[in-house]
Short mmCIF file of C-alpha atoms in Angstrom, two decimals:
data_model
loop_
_atom_site.label_atom_id
_atom_site.label_comp_id
_atom_site.label_asym_id
_atom_site.label_seq_id
_atom_site.Cartn_x
_atom_site.Cartn_y
_atom_site.Cartn_z
CA ASN A 1 -6.16 19.78 4.43
CA ALA A 2 -6.75 17.44 1.55
CA GLY A 3 -5.91 13.78 1.75
CA VAL A 4 -3.99 12.15 -1.47
CA MET A 5 -6.93 12.80 -4.45
CA GLN A 6 -7.64 9.97 -7.31
CA ASN A 7 -9.39 10.09 -10.09
CA PRO A 8 -11.41 8.07 -11.60
CA ARG A 9 -13.15 5.60 -8.93
CA HIS A 10 -13.57 4.05 -11.38
CA LEU A 11 -13.55 3.53 -14.99
CA VAL A 12 -14.40 1.22 -17.37
CA ARG A 13 -12.55 0.30 -20.31
CA ARG A 14 -12.69 -2.31 -23.69
CA ARG A 15 -9.67 -4.14 -24.78
CA GLY A 16 -7.50 -1.67 -26.86
CA GLN A 17 -8.07 1.47 -25.33
CA GLU A 18 -6.76 4.17 -23.45
CA ALA A 19 -6.45 4.14 -19.38
CA ARG A 20 -5.32 8.03 -17.83
CA LEU A 21 -5.65 7.91 -13.77
CA ARG A 22 -4.36 10.74 -12.58
CA CYS A 23 -3.31 11.12 -8.79
CA SER A 24 -2.77 14.53 -6.78
CA PRO A 25 -0.59 14.19 -3.73
CA MET A 26 -0.83 15.41 0.26
CA LYS A 27 -0.43 19.09 0.20
CA GLY A 28 3.38 19.04 0.88
CA HIS A 29 4.48 15.77 -0.28
CA SER A 30 6.33 15.33 -3.42
CA HIS A 31 6.75 11.48 -4.04
CA VAL A 32 4.19 9.28 -5.41
CA TYR A 33 3.73 6.03 -5.69
CA TRP A 34 1.75 3.77 -7.80
CA TYR A 35 0.66 0.35 -6.52
CA ARG A 36 -1.77 -2.28 -8.66
CA GLN A 37 -4.13 -4.82 -6.00
CA LEU A 38 -5.19 -6.81 -7.75
CA PRO A 39 -8.43 -9.28 -5.58
CA GLU A 40 -6.98 -11.33 -2.29
CA GLU A 41 -3.26 -10.12 -3.73
CA GLY A 42 -1.21 -8.50 -1.78
CA LEU A 43 -0.27 -4.06 -3.01
CA LYS A 44 2.60 -4.93 -5.54
CA PHE A 45 4.41 -1.66 -6.26
CA MET A 46 4.97 -0.15 -9.85
CA VAL A 47 6.75 3.26 -10.21
CA TYR A 48 7.83 5.47 -7.81
CA LEU A 49 8.40 9.71 -8.75
CA GLN A 50 9.44 12.97 -7.77
CA LYS A 51 8.88 15.85 -9.62
CA GLU A 52 9.05 15.87 -12.64
CA ASN A 53 11.63 12.51 -12.21
CA ILE A 54 11.23 8.74 -11.85
CA ILE A 55 13.32 7.62 -9.67
CA ASP A 56 12.39 4.30 -9.46
CA GLU A 57 9.96 2.60 -12.17
CA SER A 58 11.18 -1.24 -11.99
CA GLY A 59 7.76 -2.96 -10.65
CA MET A 60 6.32 -1.18 -14.22
CA PRO A 61 5.67 -3.42 -16.65
CA LYS A 62 7.14 -2.19 -20.34
CA GLU A 63 4.99 -2.34 -22.58
CA ARG A 64 2.39 -0.27 -22.85
CA PHE A 65 2.49 1.19 -18.94
CA SER A 66 3.91 4.74 -18.70
CA ALA A 67 3.83 7.77 -15.30
CA GLU A 68 4.91 11.26 -15.03
CA PHE A 69 5.01 13.83 -12.33
CA PRO A 70 4.79 17.03 -14.48
CA LYS A 71 6.25 20.68 -12.50
CA GLU A 72 2.76 21.56 -12.11
CA GLY A 73 -0.84 19.22 -11.92
CA PRO A 74 -1.26 16.07 -10.98
CA SER A 75 1.04 12.58 -11.56
CA ILE A 76 -0.56 10.75 -14.31
CA LEU A 77 -0.27 6.56 -15.07
CA ARG A 78 -1.20 5.60 -18.02
CA ILE A 79 -2.47 2.48 -19.73
CA GLN A 80 -1.68 1.88 -23.61
CA GLN A 81 -3.88 -1.00 -25.63
CA VAL A 82 -5.70 -2.62 -22.65
CA VAL A 83 -6.34 -6.09 -21.61
CA ARG A 84 -8.25 -8.12 -19.10
CA GLY A 85 -5.11 -8.75 -17.25
CA ASP A 86 -4.78 -5.18 -16.58
CA SER A 87 -8.35 -5.22 -14.26
CA ALA A 88 -7.14 -3.95 -10.71
CA ALA A 89 -7.60 -1.42 -7.62
CA TYR A 90 -4.27 1.30 -9.06
CA PHE A 91 -3.70 2.61 -5.02
CA CYS A 92 -1.21 6.09 -5.22
CA ALA A 93 0.50 6.97 -2.39
CA SER A 94 2.26 10.57 -1.18
CA SER A 95 4.75 11.05 0.98
CA PRO A 96 6.28 14.13 2.37
CA PRO A 97 10.16 15.71 1.33
CA GLY A 98 13.25 14.13 3.21
CA LEU A 99 10.83 10.84 5.02
CA SER A 100 10.41 8.71 1.03
CA GLY A 101 9.44 5.99 1.41
CA TYR A 102 9.32 6.04 5.51
CA GLU A 103 4.74 7.04 6.26
CA GLN A 104 3.18 6.81 2.85
CA TYR A 105 -0.64 8.38 2.07
CA PHE A 106 -2.81 6.56 0.23
CA GLY A 107 -5.59 7.62 -1.92
CA PRO A 108 -9.25 5.92 -2.49
CA GLY A 109 -7.49 4.37 -5.17
CA THR A 110 -8.78 3.94 -8.79
CA ARG A 111 -10.87 0.70 -9.65
CA LEU A 112 -9.91 -0.57 -13.53
CA THR A 113 -12.51 -2.57 -15.61
CA VAL A 114 -11.88 -3.29 -18.51
CA THR A 115 -14.72 -4.91 -21.01
CA ARG B 1 11.64 -17.38 0.97
CA LYS B 2 9.06 -14.17 0.09
CA GLU B 3 10.49 -10.67 1.23
CA VAL B 4 7.43 -10.56 3.47
CA GLU B 5 5.31 -12.47 4.75
CA GLN B 6 1.93 -12.92 7.28
CA ASP B 7 -0.84 -15.38 7.36
CA PRO B 8 -3.59 -14.79 5.58
CA GLY B 9 -5.53 -16.10 7.58
CA PRO B 10 -8.54 -14.77 8.16
CA PHE B 11 -8.22 -14.73 12.42
CA ASN B 12 -11.60 -15.05 13.72
CA VAL B 13 -12.10 -13.87 17.28
CA PRO B 14 -15.29 -12.35 19.67
CA GLU B 15 -16.04 -8.80 20.42
CA GLY B 16 -13.53 -9.06 23.85
CA ALA B 17 -10.63 -10.99 22.38
CA THR B 18 -6.69 -10.96 21.62
CA VAL B 19 -5.22 -11.10 18.92
CA ALA B 20 -2.08 -11.20 17.40
CA PHE B 21 -0.75 -11.25 14.17
CA ASN B 22 3.40 -11.36 13.14
CA CYS B 23 4.52 -10.78 9.55
CA THR B 24 8.49 -11.60 9.12
CA TYR B 25 11.13 -10.94 6.62
CA SER B 26 13.55 -11.46 4.67
CA ASN B 27 15.73 -9.20 4.28
CA SER B 28 18.26 -8.54 7.94
CA ALA B 29 19.15 -4.79 6.50
CA SER B 30 15.17 -3.91 6.63
CA GLN B 31 15.00 -0.43 8.23
CA SER B 32 11.71 0.92 8.24
CA PHE B 33 7.90 -1.47 9.61
CA PHE B 34 4.79 -0.48 8.81
CA TRP B 35 1.01 -1.71 9.51
CA TYR B 36 -1.91 -0.72 7.72
CA ARG B 37 -5.17 -1.53 8.42
CA GLN B 38 -7.23 -1.98 4.46
CA ASP B 39 -10.78 -2.06 4.59
CA CYS B 40 -13.05 -3.84 2.08
CA ARG B 41 -12.80 -1.89 -1.41
CA LYS B 42 -10.88 0.74 1.16
CA GLU B 43 -7.40 2.01 0.57
CA PRO B 44 -4.50 0.93 2.70
CA LYS B 45 -4.29 3.95 5.77
CA LEU B 46 -1.15 3.92 7.75
CA LEU B 47 -2.09 2.39 11.69
CA MET B 48 1.02 3.06 13.17
CA SER B 49 5.26 2.78 12.63
CA VAL B 50 7.10 -0.40 14.37
CA TYR B 51 10.18 1.32 16.43
CA SER B 52 12.96 -0.91 18.16
CA SER B 53 11.90 -0.09 20.95
CA GLY B 54 7.80 -1.36 21.06
CA ASN B 55 4.55 1.62 20.95
CA GLU B 56 1.98 1.70 21.40
CA ASP B 57 -1.35 3.27 20.49
CA GLY B 58 -4.16 2.59 22.60
CA ARG B 59 -5.30 -0.96 22.70
CA PHE B 60 -3.10 -1.68 19.97
CA THR B 61 0.95 -2.35 20.53
CA ALA B 62 3.54 -3.08 17.61
CA GLN B 63 6.74 -5.25 18.48
CA LEU B 64 9.51 -5.22 15.69
CA ASN B 65 12.04 -9.36 16.69
CA ARG B 66 15.12 -7.96 14.66
CA ALA B 67 17.23 -11.31 15.48
CA SER B 68 14.31 -13.50 14.02
CA GLN B 69 12.92 -10.80 11.60
CA TYR B 70 9.26 -9.91 12.38
CA ILE B 71 7.35 -7.11 13.30
CA SER B 72 4.07 -7.97 14.99
CA LEU B 73 1.28 -6.43 16.05
CA LEU B 74 -1.78 -7.05 19.64
CA ILE B 75 -5.27 -6.07 19.36
CA ARG B 76 -6.60 -6.10 22.73
CA ASP B 77 -10.59 -5.50 23.49
CA SER B 78 -11.22 -5.95 20.08
CA LYS B 79 -14.12 -4.00 18.52
CA LEU B 80 -16.53 -5.35 15.48
CA SER B 81 -14.78 -1.99 14.21
CA ASP B 82 -11.31 -3.53 13.96
CA SER B 83 -12.32 -6.38 11.20
CA ALA B 84 -10.10 -5.47 8.32
CA THR B 85 -6.80 -6.71 6.48
CA TYR B 86 -3.83 -5.92 8.26
CA LEU B 87 -1.05 -5.53 5.80
CA CYS B 88 2.02 -5.05 7.04
CA ALA B 89 5.12 -3.05 5.11
CA VAL B 90 8.93 -3.13 5.37
CA THR B 91 11.52 -0.83 3.85
CA PRO B 92 15.21 -1.42 2.67
CA ALA B 93 17.70 -0.14 4.49
CA SER B 94 19.48 1.22 1.39
CA GLY B 95 19.46 0.89 -2.49
CA GLY B 96 18.16 4.86 -2.99
CA SER B 97 13.97 4.64 -3.75
CA TYR B 98 13.58 3.08 0.07
CA ILE B 99 10.39 1.44 -2.16
CA PRO B 100 8.86 -0.82 0.85
CA THR B 101 7.06 -4.12 -0.06
CA PHE B 102 3.31 -4.90 1.81
CA GLY B 103 3.04 -8.16 2.58
CA ARG B 104 -0.48 -10.23 1.78
CA GLY B 105 -2.85 -8.97 4.44
CA THR B 106 -3.62 -10.90 7.49
CA SER B 107 -7.86 -10.99 7.84
CA LEU B 108 -8.98 -9.95 10.75
CA ILE B 109 -13.38 -10.57 11.51
CA VAL B 110 -14.67 -9.83 15.28
CA HIS B 111 -17.38 -11.30 15.72
CA PRO B 112 -20.43 -10.75 18.66
#
């Protein structure tokens, strides 16, 4: 049973470019969460999605950031016009239906570096 | 007061020692509690859930104190491989989306 998968594991973008981060939840999981983690800081919640629905995006900046979880395919976190402050580790977590937010399983993360 | 607080440490202990961490939370209506372990530059991994009655998994014991609003993690007979950052997560009882709030983590270093 494959765990949560994220790709790419490392992403380098120049300021102003777009970054696309992908997350495939564990098999059978229908809830996806995106978090950002800066060095020496905790996990900051960004957005919570179910298939084709954004449930809670209260932690996601209103500008430049968007997320989706289509009926088919992985969840995508998209950052437009990246800035140096976007450099961080972005983790995706999934949880099974009916247990939203109770037990989360994390992917290996995508480390975004903006140059 | 922060929603979830942890002493960042580091806790520096010798192999074989017993060490305990606390995690305090501010929302008295919080419902679910977890401990995660995060190794350097890796993802958090679920270590254990914390139940009202407390729970034990091998050398690890987790407890919940609702009156004082904290959870604890006790590690007995520490191993070198226990060196990591331990994150607590607290989920509210209501609000719809059940988003957990994570503490910043407590760093543990076990030395020979």
